[in-house]
Short mmCIF file of C-alpha atoms and ligand atoms in Angstrom, two decimals:
data_model
loop_
_atom_site.label_atom_id
_atom_site.label_comp_id
_atom_site.label_asym_id
_atom_site.label_seq_id
_atom_site.Cartn_x
_atom_site.Cartn_y
_atom_site.Cartn_z
CA MET A 292 0.00 0.00 0.00
CA SER A 293 1.29 3.47 -0.78
CA LEU A 294 2.31 5.73 2.08
CA SER A 295 2.55 9.51 2.27
CA VAL A 296 3.94 11.50 5.17
CA LEU A 297 2.73 14.86 6.44
CA ILE A 298 5.00 16.64 8.90
CA LEU A 299 3.47 19.37 11.06
CA ALA A 300 5.92 22.19 11.58
CA ALA A 301 3.90 25.41 11.48
CA GLY A 302 3.42 25.90 15.22
CA LYS A 303 4.47 29.27 16.63
CA GLY A 304 6.78 27.64 19.14
CA SER A 305 6.06 30.51 21.52
CA ARG A 306 7.29 28.53 24.52
CA MET A 307 10.81 28.61 23.02
CA ASN A 308 10.99 32.43 23.30
CA SER A 309 12.95 32.55 20.09
CA GLN A 310 13.11 34.54 16.87
CA HIS A 311 13.58 31.33 14.94
CA PRO A 312 10.95 28.71 14.07
CA LYS A 313 10.96 25.97 16.72
CA VAL A 314 11.85 23.18 14.30
CA LEU A 315 15.05 25.01 13.27
CA HIS A 316 16.52 24.62 16.74
CA GLU A 317 19.19 21.98 16.57
CA VAL A 318 19.48 18.48 17.99
CA GLY A 319 22.78 16.72 17.31
CA ASN A 320 23.92 19.81 15.35
CA VAL A 321 21.17 19.73 12.75
CA PRO A 322 17.77 21.47 12.72
CA MET A 323 15.12 19.26 14.32
CA ILE A 324 13.07 19.17 11.13
CA TYR A 325 15.78 17.03 9.54
CA TYR A 326 14.76 14.00 11.62
CA PRO A 327 11.13 13.46 10.54
CA ILE A 328 12.19 14.05 6.93
CA LYS A 329 14.90 11.42 7.28
CA LEU A 330 12.43 9.05 8.93
CA ALA A 331 9.93 9.54 6.09
CA LYS A 332 12.67 8.78 3.57
CA SER A 333 13.83 5.68 5.39
CA ILE A 334 10.32 4.16 5.51
CA LYS A 335 10.14 4.89 1.77
CA ALA A 336 7.24 7.33 1.82
CA GLN A 337 6.03 8.12 -1.69
CA ARG A 338 5.30 11.74 -0.89
CA ILE A 339 6.76 13.81 1.92
CA SER A 340 5.03 17.08 2.73
CA VAL A 341 5.72 19.60 5.47
CA VAL A 342 3.26 22.18 6.79
CA VAL A 343 5.03 25.42 7.67
CA GLY A 344 3.79 28.79 8.93
CA LYS A 345 3.67 32.04 7.00
CA ASN A 346 6.94 33.92 6.51
CA SER A 347 9.09 30.89 7.10
CA SER A 348 11.59 31.39 4.31
CA GLN A 349 14.42 30.35 6.65
CA LEU A 350 12.63 27.09 7.38
CA LYS A 351 11.81 26.42 3.73
CA LYS A 352 15.44 26.94 2.80
CA SER A 353 16.59 24.52 5.45
CA ILE A 354 14.06 21.87 4.37
CA LYS A 355 15.14 22.16 0.74
CA SER A 356 18.75 21.67 1.75
CA PHE A 357 17.93 18.20 3.14
CA GLN A 358 15.71 16.90 0.44
CA ALA A 359 14.73 18.66 -2.78
CA GLU A 360 11.58 16.60 -3.35
CA VAL A 361 9.86 17.52 -0.07
CA GLU A 362 6.63 19.41 -0.75
CA ILE A 363 5.99 22.48 1.37
CA LEU A 364 2.49 23.63 2.36
CA GLU A 365 1.53 26.76 4.26
CA GLN A 366 -0.77 27.14 7.23
CA SER A 367 -1.37 30.86 7.34
CA GLU A 368 -2.84 30.95 10.85
CA GLN A 369 -1.81 28.51 13.55
CA LEU A 370 -5.20 27.31 14.73
CA GLY A 371 -4.10 23.89 15.98
CA THR A 372 -2.84 20.52 14.82
CA ALA A 373 -6.16 19.43 13.22
CA HIS A 374 -6.24 22.67 11.25
CA ALA A 375 -2.62 22.10 10.17
CA VAL A 376 -3.53 18.71 8.70
CA LEU A 377 -6.62 20.17 7.01
CA CYS A 378 -4.38 22.64 5.19
CA ALA A 379 -3.16 19.63 3.19
CA LYS A 380 -6.66 18.58 2.09
CA ASN A 381 -6.43 19.80 -1.51
CA HIS A 382 -2.85 18.72 -1.72
CA PHE A 383 -3.81 15.10 -1.04
CA ALA A 384 -7.20 15.25 -2.82
CA HIS A 385 -6.38 12.51 -5.30
CA GLN A 386 -4.03 10.55 -3.09
CA SER A 387 -4.92 6.97 -2.26
CA GLY A 388 -3.18 4.86 0.39
CA ASP A 389 -2.17 5.76 3.93
CA LEU A 390 -1.10 9.04 5.46
CA LEU A 391 1.34 9.12 8.37
CA ILE A 392 1.35 12.27 10.49
CA LEU A 393 4.68 13.20 12.08
CA TYR A 394 5.38 16.20 14.32
CA GLY A 395 8.31 18.43 13.44
CA ASP A 396 9.05 18.92 17.14
CA CYS A 397 9.43 15.22 17.92
CA PRO A 398 12.77 14.28 16.37
CA LEU A 399 13.85 10.95 17.83
CA ILE A 400 11.15 8.49 16.75
CA SER A 401 12.75 5.35 15.29
CA ASP A 402 11.85 3.47 12.12
CA GLU A 403 10.98 0.43 14.28
CA SER A 404 8.29 2.34 16.16
CA ILE A 405 6.71 3.54 12.91
CA LYS A 406 6.81 0.01 11.55
CA LYS A 407 4.72 -1.10 14.56
CA LEU A 408 2.06 1.46 13.59
CA ILE A 409 2.09 0.35 9.97
CA GLU A 410 1.67 -3.24 11.20
CA LEU A 411 -1.46 -2.26 13.16
CA ARG A 412 -2.93 -0.80 9.97
CA LYS A 413 -2.14 -3.99 8.06
CA ASN A 414 -3.92 -5.98 10.77
CA GLY A 415 -7.14 -3.99 10.46
CA ALA A 416 -6.90 -0.86 12.64
CA ASP A 417 -8.61 2.08 10.90
CA LEU A 418 -6.53 4.57 12.86
CA ALA A 419 -3.33 3.78 14.77
CA VAL A 420 -1.67 6.12 17.28
CA LEU A 421 1.85 5.91 18.71
CA GLY A 422 1.95 6.24 22.50
CA PHE A 423 4.62 6.02 25.18
CA HIS A 424 4.70 5.46 28.90
CA SER A 425 6.09 8.47 30.70
CA VAL A 426 7.24 8.73 34.29
CA ASN A 427 6.36 12.41 34.26
CA PRO A 428 3.71 13.03 31.56
CA ARG A 429 3.30 16.78 32.22
CA SER A 430 1.76 18.48 29.17
CA TYR A 431 1.41 15.43 26.94
CA GLY A 432 -2.02 14.30 25.79
CA ARG A 433 -3.19 11.19 27.66
CA LEU A 434 -4.30 8.04 25.84
CA ILE A 435 -7.49 6.62 27.35
CA LEU A 436 -8.03 2.95 26.51
CA ASP A 437 -11.34 1.08 26.58
CA GLY A 438 -11.97 -2.29 28.24
CA THR A 439 -10.58 -4.19 25.23
CA GLY A 440 -7.35 -2.20 25.14
CA ASP A 441 -8.32 -0.18 22.06
CA LEU A 442 -7.97 3.59 22.12
CA GLU A 443 -11.12 5.35 23.25
CA LYS A 444 -9.98 8.97 23.22
CA ILE A 445 -7.06 11.34 23.66
CA VAL A 446 -7.37 14.02 26.30
CA GLU A 447 -5.06 17.03 26.19
CA ALA A 448 -3.40 17.74 29.55
CA THR A 449 -5.09 21.13 29.83
CA ASP A 450 -8.53 19.52 29.43
CA ALA A 451 -7.86 16.43 31.54
CA THR A 452 -9.60 15.63 34.83
CA THR A 453 -7.40 14.81 37.83
CA GLU A 454 -8.04 11.12 37.19
CA GLU A 455 -7.05 11.42 33.55
CA GLN A 456 -3.96 13.40 34.48
CA ALA A 457 -2.81 10.43 36.56
CA ILE A 458 -2.63 8.27 33.39
CA LYS A 459 0.95 7.72 32.26
CA PHE A 460 0.26 6.48 28.72
CA CYS A 461 0.90 9.53 26.52
CA ASN A 462 0.32 10.67 22.98
CA SER A 463 3.46 11.03 20.85
CA GLY A 464 1.36 12.88 18.27
CA ILE A 465 2.16 10.38 15.56
CA MET A 466 -0.72 8.59 13.85
CA ILE A 467 -1.60 6.76 10.65
CA ALA A 468 -4.83 6.10 8.77
CA ASP A 469 -6.19 6.02 5.25
CA THR A 470 -5.55 9.46 3.71
CA ASN A 471 -9.25 10.12 3.09
CA LEU A 472 -10.21 9.26 6.65
CA PHE A 473 -8.26 12.27 7.96
CA PHE A 474 -9.91 14.74 5.65
CA SER A 475 -13.46 13.44 5.95
CA PHE A 476 -13.38 13.48 9.77
CA LEU A 477 -11.21 16.50 10.55
CA GLU A 478 -13.78 18.99 9.20
CA LYS A 479 -15.90 18.02 12.20
CA VAL A 480 -13.30 18.85 14.87
CA SER A 481 -14.28 21.84 17.00
CA ASN A 482 -12.14 24.24 19.01
CA LYS A 483 -14.26 24.19 22.15
CA ASN A 484 -11.51 23.29 24.59
CA ALA A 485 -9.19 24.94 27.08
CA SER A 486 -6.78 26.30 24.44
CA GLY A 487 -9.37 27.21 21.79
CA GLU A 488 -7.43 25.19 19.21
CA PHE A 489 -8.50 22.56 16.70
CA TYR A 490 -6.95 19.39 18.11
CA LEU A 491 -5.89 16.58 15.81
CA THR A 492 -6.27 14.33 18.83
CA ASP A 493 -10.09 14.75 18.70
CA LEU A 494 -10.02 12.62 15.57
CA VAL A 495 -10.01 9.52 17.78
CA THR A 496 -13.43 10.21 19.32
CA LEU A 497 -14.94 11.04 15.92
CA VAL A 498 -13.62 7.86 14.33
CA ARG A 499 -14.80 5.75 17.29
CA GLN A 500 -18.30 7.20 16.94
CA GLU A 501 -18.46 5.49 13.54
CA ASN A 502 -17.55 2.15 15.20
CA MET A 503 -14.17 2.08 13.55
CA VAL A 504 -11.13 0.47 15.17
CA VAL A 505 -8.52 2.72 16.81
CA GLN A 506 -5.44 1.09 18.30
CA THR A 507 -2.13 2.10 19.84
CA ALA A 508 1.45 0.92 19.57
CA SER A 509 4.03 2.11 22.06
CA CYS A 510 7.60 3.32 21.79
CA PRO A 511 10.25 4.02 24.44
CA GLU A 512 9.93 7.40 26.16
CA ASN A 513 13.43 8.48 25.10
CA GLU A 514 12.23 8.46 21.46
CA ALA A 515 9.01 10.32 22.08
CA HIS A 516 10.03 13.51 23.84
CA GLY A 517 8.57 16.54 22.10
CA VAL A 518 10.27 19.94 22.15
CA ASN A 519 8.08 22.77 23.37
CA ASP A 520 10.57 24.79 25.38
CA ARG A 521 14.32 25.04 25.93
CA SER A 522 14.41 22.50 28.71
CA ASP A 523 12.64 19.99 26.43
CA LEU A 524 15.33 20.81 23.86
CA ALA A 525 18.07 19.96 26.37
CA LYS A 526 16.23 16.75 27.32
CA VAL A 527 15.92 15.70 23.68
CA GLU A 528 19.59 16.48 23.07
CA GLU A 529 20.47 14.26 26.02
CA CYS A 530 18.31 11.44 24.61
CA PHE A 531 19.86 11.90 21.16
CA GLN A 532 23.38 11.68 22.63
CA ASN A 533 22.50 8.54 24.60
CA LEU A 534 20.96 6.85 21.55
CA LYS A 535 23.99 7.75 19.42
CA ARG A 536 26.46 6.56 22.09
CA ALA A 537 24.66 3.22 22.27
CA GLU A 538 24.66 2.98 18.45
CA VAL A 539 28.40 3.62 18.00
CA MET A 540 29.30 1.15 20.77
CA ARG A 541 27.01 -1.48 19.19
CA LYS A 542 28.90 -0.99 15.93
CA GLY A 543 32.28 -1.64 17.58
CA THR A 544 33.73 1.66 18.82
CA THR A 545 35.01 1.89 22.40
CA LEU A 546 33.90 4.92 24.40
CA ILE A 547 35.84 4.93 27.64
CA ASP A 548 33.38 7.30 29.33
CA PRO A 549 30.35 7.53 27.01
CA SER A 550 28.55 10.32 28.85
CA THR A 551 31.42 12.75 28.14
CA VAL A 552 31.49 12.23 24.37
CA TYR A 553 29.16 14.35 22.19
CA PHE A 554 28.12 13.41 18.69
CA SER A 555 26.47 15.03 15.71
CA TYR A 556 23.62 13.53 13.72
CA ASP A 557 26.00 12.26 11.04
CA THR A 558 29.10 11.17 13.01
CA GLU A 559 30.58 7.92 11.68
CA LEU A 560 33.08 5.89 13.70
CA GLY A 561 34.86 2.71 12.64
CA ALA A 562 35.31 -0.54 14.51
CA ASP A 563 38.04 -0.76 17.15
CA THR A 564 38.39 2.97 17.27
CA VAL A 565 38.84 4.16 20.84
CA VAL A 566 37.43 7.48 21.98
CA GLU A 567 38.81 8.75 25.27
CA PRO A 568 36.75 10.96 27.62
CA ASN A 569 35.71 14.54 26.76
CA ILE A 570 35.57 14.60 22.98
CA ILE A 571 33.24 16.61 20.75
CA PHE A 572 32.30 15.56 17.25
CA GLY A 573 30.89 18.47 15.23
CA PRO A 574 29.05 17.83 11.96
CA ALA A 575 30.45 15.73 9.09
CA VAL A 576 33.11 13.69 10.88
CA ARG A 577 34.01 10.28 9.47
CA VAL A 578 36.51 8.26 11.46
CA ARG A 579 37.64 4.86 10.17
CA LYS A 580 38.84 1.84 12.15
CA ASN A 581 41.62 1.56 14.73
CA VAL A 582 41.86 5.26 15.41
CA ARG A 583 42.57 6.61 18.88
CA ILE A 584 41.12 9.99 19.81
CA ARG A 585 42.65 11.25 22.99
CA SER A 586 40.91 13.41 25.55
CA PHE A 587 39.75 17.00 25.03
CA SER A 588 39.82 16.97 21.23
CA TYR A 589 37.27 18.71 18.99
CA LEU A 590 36.68 17.39 15.48
CA GLU A 591 34.44 18.68 12.69
CA GLY A 592 34.14 18.15 8.94
CA CYS A 593 37.01 15.70 8.60
CA LEU A 594 37.91 12.27 7.32
CA VAL A 595 40.22 10.28 9.59
CA LYS A 596 41.64 7.12 8.05
CA PRO A 597 42.71 3.97 9.92
CA ASP A 598 45.47 3.85 12.54
CA VAL A 599 45.58 7.59 13.21
CA ILE A 600 46.18 9.01 16.70
CA ILE A 601 44.70 12.41 17.52
CA GLY A 602 45.14 14.51 20.64
CA PRO A 603 45.00 15.07 23.52
CA PHE A 604 43.78 18.68 23.02
CA ALA A 605 43.70 18.61 19.21
CA ARG A 606 41.35 20.62 17.02
CA ILE A 607 40.53 19.23 13.60
CA ARG A 608 38.51 21.63 11.46
CA PRO A 609 36.46 21.21 8.26
CA GLU A 610 37.86 19.89 4.99
CA THR A 611 40.70 18.03 6.63
CA THR A 612 41.83 14.53 5.72
CA LEU A 613 44.22 12.57 7.89
CA ASP A 614 45.60 9.56 6.02
CA GLU A 615 46.59 6.22 7.53
CA GLY A 616 49.07 6.38 10.40
CA VAL A 617 49.02 10.17 10.87
CA ARG A 618 49.85 11.49 14.36
CA VAL A 619 48.36 14.75 15.56
CA GLY A 620 49.39 15.68 19.06
CA ASN A 621 48.52 18.20 21.74
CA PHE A 622 47.55 21.79 20.88
CA VAL A 623 47.61 21.20 17.14
CA GLU A 624 44.95 22.87 14.97
CA ILE A 625 44.40 21.69 11.41
CA LYS A 626 42.08 23.32 8.88
CA LYS A 627 41.31 22.47 5.23
CA SER A 628 44.43 20.37 4.85
CA LYS A 629 45.47 16.92 3.73
CA LEU A 630 48.07 15.11 5.81
CA ASN A 631 49.27 12.09 3.85
CA LYS A 632 50.36 8.77 5.36
CA ASN A 633 52.34 8.83 8.59
CA VAL A 634 52.73 12.60 8.76
CA LYS A 635 53.52 13.71 12.31
CA ALA A 636 52.49 17.02 13.84
CA ASN A 637 52.87 16.17 17.46
CA HIS A 638 52.98 19.45 19.32
CA LEU A 639 51.72 23.05 19.22
CA ALA A 640 51.15 23.74 15.52
CA TYR A 641 48.70 25.45 13.17
CA ILE A 642 48.27 23.84 9.76
CA GLY A 643 45.82 25.56 7.39
CA ASP A 644 45.20 25.27 3.62
CA ALA A 645 48.04 22.79 3.26
CA SER A 646 48.94 19.49 1.77
CA ILE A 647 51.73 17.57 3.45
CA GLY A 648 53.46 14.60 1.83
CA ALA A 649 53.81 11.17 3.44
CA GLN A 650 56.29 10.66 6.30
CA THR A 651 56.92 14.38 6.77
CA ASN A 652 57.48 15.69 10.28
CA VAL A 653 56.06 19.04 11.38
CA GLY A 654 58.02 20.34 14.36
CA ALA A 655 56.69 21.84 17.56
CA GLY A 656 55.45 25.39 17.22
CA THR A 657 55.28 25.40 13.40
CA ILE A 658 52.78 27.81 11.91
CA PHE A 659 51.45 27.61 8.38
CA CYS A 660 50.86 31.34 7.79
CA ASN A 661 48.00 30.94 5.30
CA TYR A 662 46.30 34.32 5.69
CA ASP A 663 47.80 37.57 4.45
CA GLY A 664 45.05 39.74 5.84
CA THR A 665 43.02 39.60 2.65
CA SER A 666 43.04 36.12 1.27
CA LYS A 667 43.94 32.55 2.15
CA ASN A 668 46.90 31.00 0.35
CA SER A 669 48.03 27.42 0.28
CA ILE A 670 51.21 25.56 1.12
CA GLU A 671 52.40 22.29 -0.36
CA VAL A 672 55.02 20.25 1.47
CA GLY A 673 56.59 17.16 -0.13
CA GLU A 674 57.28 13.70 1.26
CA ASN A 675 59.90 12.71 3.82
CA SER A 676 60.63 16.30 4.74
CA PHE A 677 61.51 17.64 8.15
CA ILE A 678 60.22 20.98 9.37
CA GLY A 679 62.11 21.94 12.51
CA SER A 680 60.55 23.53 15.56
CA ASN A 681 59.14 27.04 15.60
CA VAL A 682 59.08 27.53 11.83
CA SER A 683 56.81 30.03 10.08
CA LEU A 684 55.88 29.01 6.55
CA ILE A 685 54.51 32.04 4.70
CA ALA A 686 51.96 31.07 2.04
CA PRO A 687 51.86 30.68 -0.92
CA LEU A 688 54.69 28.20 -0.82
CA LYS A 689 55.97 24.94 -2.32
CA ILE A 690 58.40 22.83 -0.38
CA GLY A 691 59.83 19.74 -2.06
CA ASP A 692 60.53 16.17 -0.94
CA LYS A 693 63.32 15.35 1.52
CA VAL A 694 63.74 18.95 2.57
CA ILE A 695 65.04 20.01 5.96
CA ILE A 696 63.94 23.34 7.34
CA GLY A 697 66.03 24.55 10.24
CA ALA A 698 64.33 25.33 13.52
CA GLY A 699 63.24 28.92 14.01
CA SER A 700 63.15 29.71 10.27
CA THR A 701 60.73 32.04 8.55
CA ILE A 702 60.31 30.63 5.05
CA THR A 703 59.05 32.96 2.32
CA ASP A 704 60.50 31.35 -0.83
CA ASN A 705 59.87 27.94 -2.36
CA VAL A 706 62.33 25.21 -1.38
CA SER A 707 63.27 22.59 -3.97
CA LYS A 708 63.75 18.92 -3.11
CA GLU A 709 66.63 17.60 -1.02
CA THR A 710 67.57 21.06 0.24
CA LEU A 711 68.39 22.41 3.66
CA ALA A 712 66.60 25.75 4.12
CA LEU A 713 67.50 28.19 6.84
CA GLY A 714 65.71 31.49 7.25
CA ARG A 715 66.97 32.93 10.50
CA SER A 716 69.57 35.40 11.59
CA ARG A 717 72.95 34.13 12.70
CA GLN A 718 73.64 33.87 16.38
CA ILE A 719 76.12 36.32 17.72
CA ASN A 720 77.99 35.51 20.91
CA LYS A 721 79.73 38.49 22.54
CA PRO A 722 81.85 38.39 25.64
CA LYS A 723 80.26 40.19 28.60
CA LYS A 724 82.04 43.56 28.95
C1 UD1 B 945 0.80 17.77 20.84
C2 UD1 B 945 -0.43 16.88 21.05
C3 UD1 B 945 -0.29 16.13 22.38
C4 UD1 B 945 0.97 15.32 22.35
C5 UD1 B 945 2.20 16.18 22.03
C6 UD1 B 945 3.40 15.29 21.75
C7 UD1 B 945 -2.32 17.99 19.97
C8 UD1 B 945 -3.55 18.80 20.16
N1 UD1 B 945 -1.62 17.71 21.06
O1 UD1 B 945 0.84 18.74 21.87
O2 UD1 B 945 -1.41 15.27 22.58
O3 UD1 B 945 1.15 14.65 23.59
O4 UD1 B 945 1.96 16.96 20.83
O5 UD1 B 945 4.56 16.03 21.59
O6 UD1 B 945 -2.01 17.62 18.85
N2 UD1 B 945 1.56 22.67 14.67
C9 UD1 B 945 1.21 23.18 13.44
N3 UD1 B 945 0.16 24.05 13.38
C10 UD1 B 945 -0.57 24.42 14.47
C11 UD1 B 945 -0.19 23.90 15.73
C12 UD1 B 945 0.88 23.02 15.79
O7 UD1 B 945 1.82 22.87 12.43
O8 UD1 B 945 -1.49 25.21 14.33
C13 UD1 B 945 2.71 21.74 14.74
C14 UD1 B 945 3.85 22.24 15.62
O9 UD1 B 945 4.81 22.93 14.83
C15 UD1 B 945 4.43 20.97 16.21
C16 UD1 B 945 3.26 20.00 16.21
O10 UD1 B 945 2.28 20.53 15.32
O11 UD1 B 945 5.47 20.44 15.40
C17 UD1 B 945 2.64 19.84 17.59
O12 UD1 B 945 2.18 21.08 18.07
P1 UD1 B 945 2.50 21.59 19.55
O13 UD1 B 945 1.88 22.95 19.70
O14 UD1 B 945 3.90 21.42 19.89
O15 UD1 B 945 1.58 20.56 20.37
P2 UD1 B 945 1.84 20.02 21.84
O16 UD1 B 945 1.32 21.01 22.80
O17 UD1 B 945 3.22 19.58 21.98
MG1 MG B 946 4.92 19.89 20.89
#
């Protein structure tokens, strides 16, 4: 059966107290809206549509950057979740098959949980809702089951009686039904409730009145947290980090102290790589197998090949590649550079806009002076060369293979292969008095 996905992301997000749309706040270093789009792609939805508010050009741009074929719909006034779905009525007018509703502010739902909902539909449920058991359900809608265990109704926290508030089975917001079912029933939803909004959750009562079957599947609470305010955002980030830590360890990476290592949504780590405590992985880091990342290092936008050792206290910045066997030691910063096999930069160096040939040694305190105040220039260093300590290499520059650069040199001219280059003033020793 064909499946379309509609993601609700038009809410004002007023509880965030932010100038930016709520779903652009980041979890794992990517806007939250990325996650439901990725989920829709991974369950092979035929159509993926997102409902956004008026004047959300920033949000539209971000959505397009993830996935060109996502369709964007506008809800001009935020009158509630039922109203948001109704905005897609014409859009889905001729669409057969099922429609899955996802919330843009609920980023951590797994494919497995959605598959459970799809299974309920296959087994005859007319409407299936994803719930979760929460220790502290606060503002979540409560799922009220009937005597047979089917879903009778959803009560929003603000409208719930004290008895209903005590129920711990909560609404994740996610539901699936035949596409036409949503649009034929949602017209009947009213806004006579505590918030004066049109609630999507009222669909359950309306569908039950027609003697149709409404069932629930449940997912773990750490997947279902929704983001309504900044403390929810921190909670969801914590859940994301825990899920990612568990995932990388399952795949064969050692985390010596998992709770001190922070990942991005797209971090990749190879088997038998060891990550010491207190490491941050910014976006776009790919680390292959048998790498050791020592404490207090910060990596982003880089490819780290097997058998590399990084850190402690190293900073690897975007567009950097470290080939097999490279050593990057303490207080070394590398940006937009390629270090070929077995290059060593073990102490106190800045390497930017450079390519360094295999086996070359970069001495302590070496600075690749890539910026002349206006533009960035590059430096090429050959293989098997030795750059002594405290050298300044002034870009643009080409340094050949098997070169030795004397410690303390300032190098402004190219150095051809197998040459000793010295760029420092001679020492003068004078007798005292
Ligand atoms: C909603 C559910 C609640 C559930 C919780 C799970 C309703 C009425 N309540 O509450 O039962 O436990 O999610 O996180 O659905 N949105 C629009 N247009 C609107 C209003 C909202 O697109 O007019 C979008 C928001 O951007 C958000 C999602 O719908 O992504 C949910 O809206 P939100 O206001 O966050 O609802 P909750 O109060 O969290
Ligand atoms: Mg919400």
